[in-house]
C-alpha positions as a Markdown table, in Angstrom:
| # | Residue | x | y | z |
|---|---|---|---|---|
| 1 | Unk | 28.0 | -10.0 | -0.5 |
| 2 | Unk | 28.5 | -13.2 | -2.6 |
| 3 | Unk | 29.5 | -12.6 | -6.3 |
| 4 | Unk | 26.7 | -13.1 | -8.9 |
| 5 | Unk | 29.4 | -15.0 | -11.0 |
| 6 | Unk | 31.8 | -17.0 | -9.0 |
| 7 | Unk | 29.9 | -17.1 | -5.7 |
| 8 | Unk | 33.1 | -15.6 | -4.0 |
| 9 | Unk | 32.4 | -14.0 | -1.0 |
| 10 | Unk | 35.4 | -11.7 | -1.1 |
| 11 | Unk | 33.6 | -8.3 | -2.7 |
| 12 | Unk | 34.5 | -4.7 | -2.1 |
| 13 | Unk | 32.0 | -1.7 | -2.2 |
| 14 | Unk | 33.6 | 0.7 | -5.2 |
| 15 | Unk | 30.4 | 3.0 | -5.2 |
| 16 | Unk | 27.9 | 3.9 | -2.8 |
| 17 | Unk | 24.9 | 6.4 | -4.2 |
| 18 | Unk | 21.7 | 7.1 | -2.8 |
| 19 | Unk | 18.8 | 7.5 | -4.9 |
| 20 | Unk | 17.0 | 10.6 | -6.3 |
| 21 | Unk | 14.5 | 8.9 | -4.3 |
| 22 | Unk | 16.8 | 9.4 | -1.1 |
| 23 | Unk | 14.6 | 5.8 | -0.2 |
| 24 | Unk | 17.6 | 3.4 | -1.3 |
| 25 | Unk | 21.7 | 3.0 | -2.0 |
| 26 | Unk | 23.5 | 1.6 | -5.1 |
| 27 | Unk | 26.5 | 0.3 | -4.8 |
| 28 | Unk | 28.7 | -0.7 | -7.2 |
| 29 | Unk | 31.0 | -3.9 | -6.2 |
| 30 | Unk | 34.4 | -5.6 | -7.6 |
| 31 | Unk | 34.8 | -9.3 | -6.7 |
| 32 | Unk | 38.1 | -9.8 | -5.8 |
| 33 | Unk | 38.2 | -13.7 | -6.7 |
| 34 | Unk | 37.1 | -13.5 | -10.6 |
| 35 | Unk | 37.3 | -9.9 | -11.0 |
| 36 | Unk | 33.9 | -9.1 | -12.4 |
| 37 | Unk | 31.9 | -5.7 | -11.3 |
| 38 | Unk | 28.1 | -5.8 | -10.0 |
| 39 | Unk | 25.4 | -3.4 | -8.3 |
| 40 | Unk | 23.7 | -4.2 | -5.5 |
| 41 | Unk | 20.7 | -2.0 | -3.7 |
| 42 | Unk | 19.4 | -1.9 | -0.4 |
| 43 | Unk | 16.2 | -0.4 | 0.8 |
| 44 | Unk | 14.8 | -0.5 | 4.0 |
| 45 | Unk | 12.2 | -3.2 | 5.1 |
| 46 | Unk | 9.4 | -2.0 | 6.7 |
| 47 | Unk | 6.9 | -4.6 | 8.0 |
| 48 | Unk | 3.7 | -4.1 | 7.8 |
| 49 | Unk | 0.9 | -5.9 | 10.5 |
| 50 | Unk | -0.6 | -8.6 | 10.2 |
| 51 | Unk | -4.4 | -8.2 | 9.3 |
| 52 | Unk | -6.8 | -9.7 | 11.6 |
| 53 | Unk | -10.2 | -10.8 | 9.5 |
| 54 | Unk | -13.3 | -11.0 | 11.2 |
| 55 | Unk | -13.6 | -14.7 | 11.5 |
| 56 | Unk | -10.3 | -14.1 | 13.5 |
| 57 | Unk | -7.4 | -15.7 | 10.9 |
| 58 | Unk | -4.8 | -13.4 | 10.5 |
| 59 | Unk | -3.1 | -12.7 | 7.2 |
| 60 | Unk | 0.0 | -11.0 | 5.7 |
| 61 | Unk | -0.6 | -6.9 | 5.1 |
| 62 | Unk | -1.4 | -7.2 | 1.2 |
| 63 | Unk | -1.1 | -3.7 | -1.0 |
| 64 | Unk | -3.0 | -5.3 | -3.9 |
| 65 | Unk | -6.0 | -6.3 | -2.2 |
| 66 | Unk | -6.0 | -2.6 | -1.3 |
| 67 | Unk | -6.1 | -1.5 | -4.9 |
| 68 | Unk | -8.1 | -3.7 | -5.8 |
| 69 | Unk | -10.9 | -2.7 | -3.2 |
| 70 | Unk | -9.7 | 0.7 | -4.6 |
| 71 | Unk | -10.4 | 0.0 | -8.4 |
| 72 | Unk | -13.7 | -1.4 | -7.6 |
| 73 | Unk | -15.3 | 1.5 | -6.1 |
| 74 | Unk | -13.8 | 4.1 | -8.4 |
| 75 | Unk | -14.8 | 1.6 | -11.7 |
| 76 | Unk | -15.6 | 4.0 | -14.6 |
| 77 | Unk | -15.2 | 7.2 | -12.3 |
| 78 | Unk | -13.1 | 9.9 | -13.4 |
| 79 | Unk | -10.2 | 9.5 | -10.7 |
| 80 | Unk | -6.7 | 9.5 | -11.8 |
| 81 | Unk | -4.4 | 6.6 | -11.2 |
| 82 | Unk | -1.7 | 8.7 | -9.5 |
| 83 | Unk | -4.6 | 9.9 | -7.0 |
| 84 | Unk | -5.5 | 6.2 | -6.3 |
| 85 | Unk | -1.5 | 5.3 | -5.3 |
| 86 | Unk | -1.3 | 8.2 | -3.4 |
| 87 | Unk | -4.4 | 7.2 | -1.4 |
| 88 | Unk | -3.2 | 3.8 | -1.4 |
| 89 | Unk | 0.6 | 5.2 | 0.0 |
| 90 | Unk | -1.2 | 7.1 | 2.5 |
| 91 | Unk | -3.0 | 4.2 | 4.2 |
| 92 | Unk | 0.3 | 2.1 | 4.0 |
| 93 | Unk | 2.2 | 5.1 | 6.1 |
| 94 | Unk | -0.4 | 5.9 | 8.4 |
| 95 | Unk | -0.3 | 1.5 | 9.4 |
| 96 | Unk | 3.4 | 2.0 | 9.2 |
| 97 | Unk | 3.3 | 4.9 | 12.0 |
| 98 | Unk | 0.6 | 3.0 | 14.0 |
| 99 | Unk | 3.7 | 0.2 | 14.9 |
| 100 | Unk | 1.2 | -2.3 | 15.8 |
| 101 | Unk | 2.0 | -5.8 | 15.1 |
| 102 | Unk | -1.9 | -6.4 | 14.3 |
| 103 | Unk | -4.6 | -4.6 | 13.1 |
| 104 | Unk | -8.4 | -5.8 | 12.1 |
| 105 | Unk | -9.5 | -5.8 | 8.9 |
| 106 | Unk | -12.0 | -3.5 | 9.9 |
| 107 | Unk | -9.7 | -0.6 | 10.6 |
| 108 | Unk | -8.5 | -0.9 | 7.2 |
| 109 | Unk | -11.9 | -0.5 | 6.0 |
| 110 | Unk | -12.2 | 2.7 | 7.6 |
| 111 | Unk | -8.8 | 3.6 | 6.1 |
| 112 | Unk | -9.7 | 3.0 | 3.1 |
| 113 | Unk | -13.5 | 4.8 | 3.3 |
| 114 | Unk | -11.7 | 8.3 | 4.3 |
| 115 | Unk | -9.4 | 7.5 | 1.6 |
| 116 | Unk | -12.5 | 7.6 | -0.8 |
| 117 | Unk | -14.5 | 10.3 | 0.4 |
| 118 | Unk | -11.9 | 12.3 | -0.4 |
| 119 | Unk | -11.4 | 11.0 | -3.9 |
| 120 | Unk | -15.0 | 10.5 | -5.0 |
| 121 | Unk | -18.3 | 10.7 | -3.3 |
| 122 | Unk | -19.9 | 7.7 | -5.6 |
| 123 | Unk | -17.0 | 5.2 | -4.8 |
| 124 | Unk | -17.5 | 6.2 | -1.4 |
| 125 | Unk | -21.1 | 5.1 | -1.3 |
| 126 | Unk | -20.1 | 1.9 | -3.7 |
| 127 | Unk | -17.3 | 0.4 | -0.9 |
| 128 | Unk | -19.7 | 1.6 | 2.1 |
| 129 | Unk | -22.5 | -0.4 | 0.5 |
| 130 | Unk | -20.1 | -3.5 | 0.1 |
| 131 | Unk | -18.2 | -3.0 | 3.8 |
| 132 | Unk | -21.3 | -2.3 | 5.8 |
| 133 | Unk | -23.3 | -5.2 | 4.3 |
| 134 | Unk | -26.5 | -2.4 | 3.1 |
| 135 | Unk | -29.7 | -4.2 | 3.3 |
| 136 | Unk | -32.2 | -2.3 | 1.7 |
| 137 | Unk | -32.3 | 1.0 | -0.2 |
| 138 | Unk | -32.8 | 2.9 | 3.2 |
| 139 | Unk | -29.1 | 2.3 | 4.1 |
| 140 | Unk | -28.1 | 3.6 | 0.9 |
| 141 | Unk | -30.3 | 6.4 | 1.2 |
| 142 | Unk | -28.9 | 6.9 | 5.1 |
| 143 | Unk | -25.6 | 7.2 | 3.6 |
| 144 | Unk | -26.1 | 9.5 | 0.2 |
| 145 | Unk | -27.5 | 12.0 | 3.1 |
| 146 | Unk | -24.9 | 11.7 | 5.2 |
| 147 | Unk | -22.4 | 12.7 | 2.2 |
| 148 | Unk | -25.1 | 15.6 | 1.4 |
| 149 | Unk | -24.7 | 16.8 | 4.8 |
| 150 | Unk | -21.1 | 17.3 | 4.8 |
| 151 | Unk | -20.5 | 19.1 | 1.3 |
């Protein structure tokens, strides 16, 4: 590990600690050349697939397009914020233990729609309307029945 000060190369790990988290390791580091004490950290790097869009260009995973998507169903509904991430971390683990190098957009969608139905029946119906392109007010009604059906 180069030295943040000198650029020496020549560091030594003094300290090694893993997180509360358990999901990275501090360490603390001496430079040998100028003498000068750092922290580093190292996590893990997890890739995510690619995301395959319907017209067929593939795109880097994105978390925030997720919460957005999120935030736009649930707009003025009484969900917490901590409820969304953990929806939000859920999807992200569940592509994580898939291993695929590629998924569809569409997938994601579906992800995301469990994800909801769980948190809040309107923002259910609010990203189905959006994701399944509803038509007329039959779809809609289609759907509000569906959700009546399962409760």
């Amino acid at each position: 590990m180069r030295c943040p000060f000198c650029n020496a190369e020549d560091t030594s790990v003094i300290n090694s600690r893993v997180s509360e988290e358990g999901d990275r390791v501090r360490r603390r580091r001496h430079c040998m050349s100028c003498g000068k004490r750092f922290t580093t950290y190292e996590t893990v790097e997890l890739r995510l697939p690619q995301v395959v869009k319907r017209n067929g260009n593939r795109v880097e995973f994105n978390r925030n397009k997720l919460l957005t998507g999120f935030l736009r169903a649930l707009h003025k509904r009484p969900v917490p914020t901590e409820y969304v991430d953990a929806a939000i971390d859920r999807i992200v683990q569940k592509l994580l233990n898939l291993g695929v190098r590629e998924i569809s957009s569409r997938s994601i969608g579906e992800l995301v729609m469990q994800e909801l139905y769980k948190l809040d029946k309107v923002a259910y119906i609010r990203f189905a309307s959006v994701y399944k392109s509803f038509q007329d007010v039959g779809d809609f009604q289609e759907v509000i029945k569906e959700v009546q059906d399962l409760q």
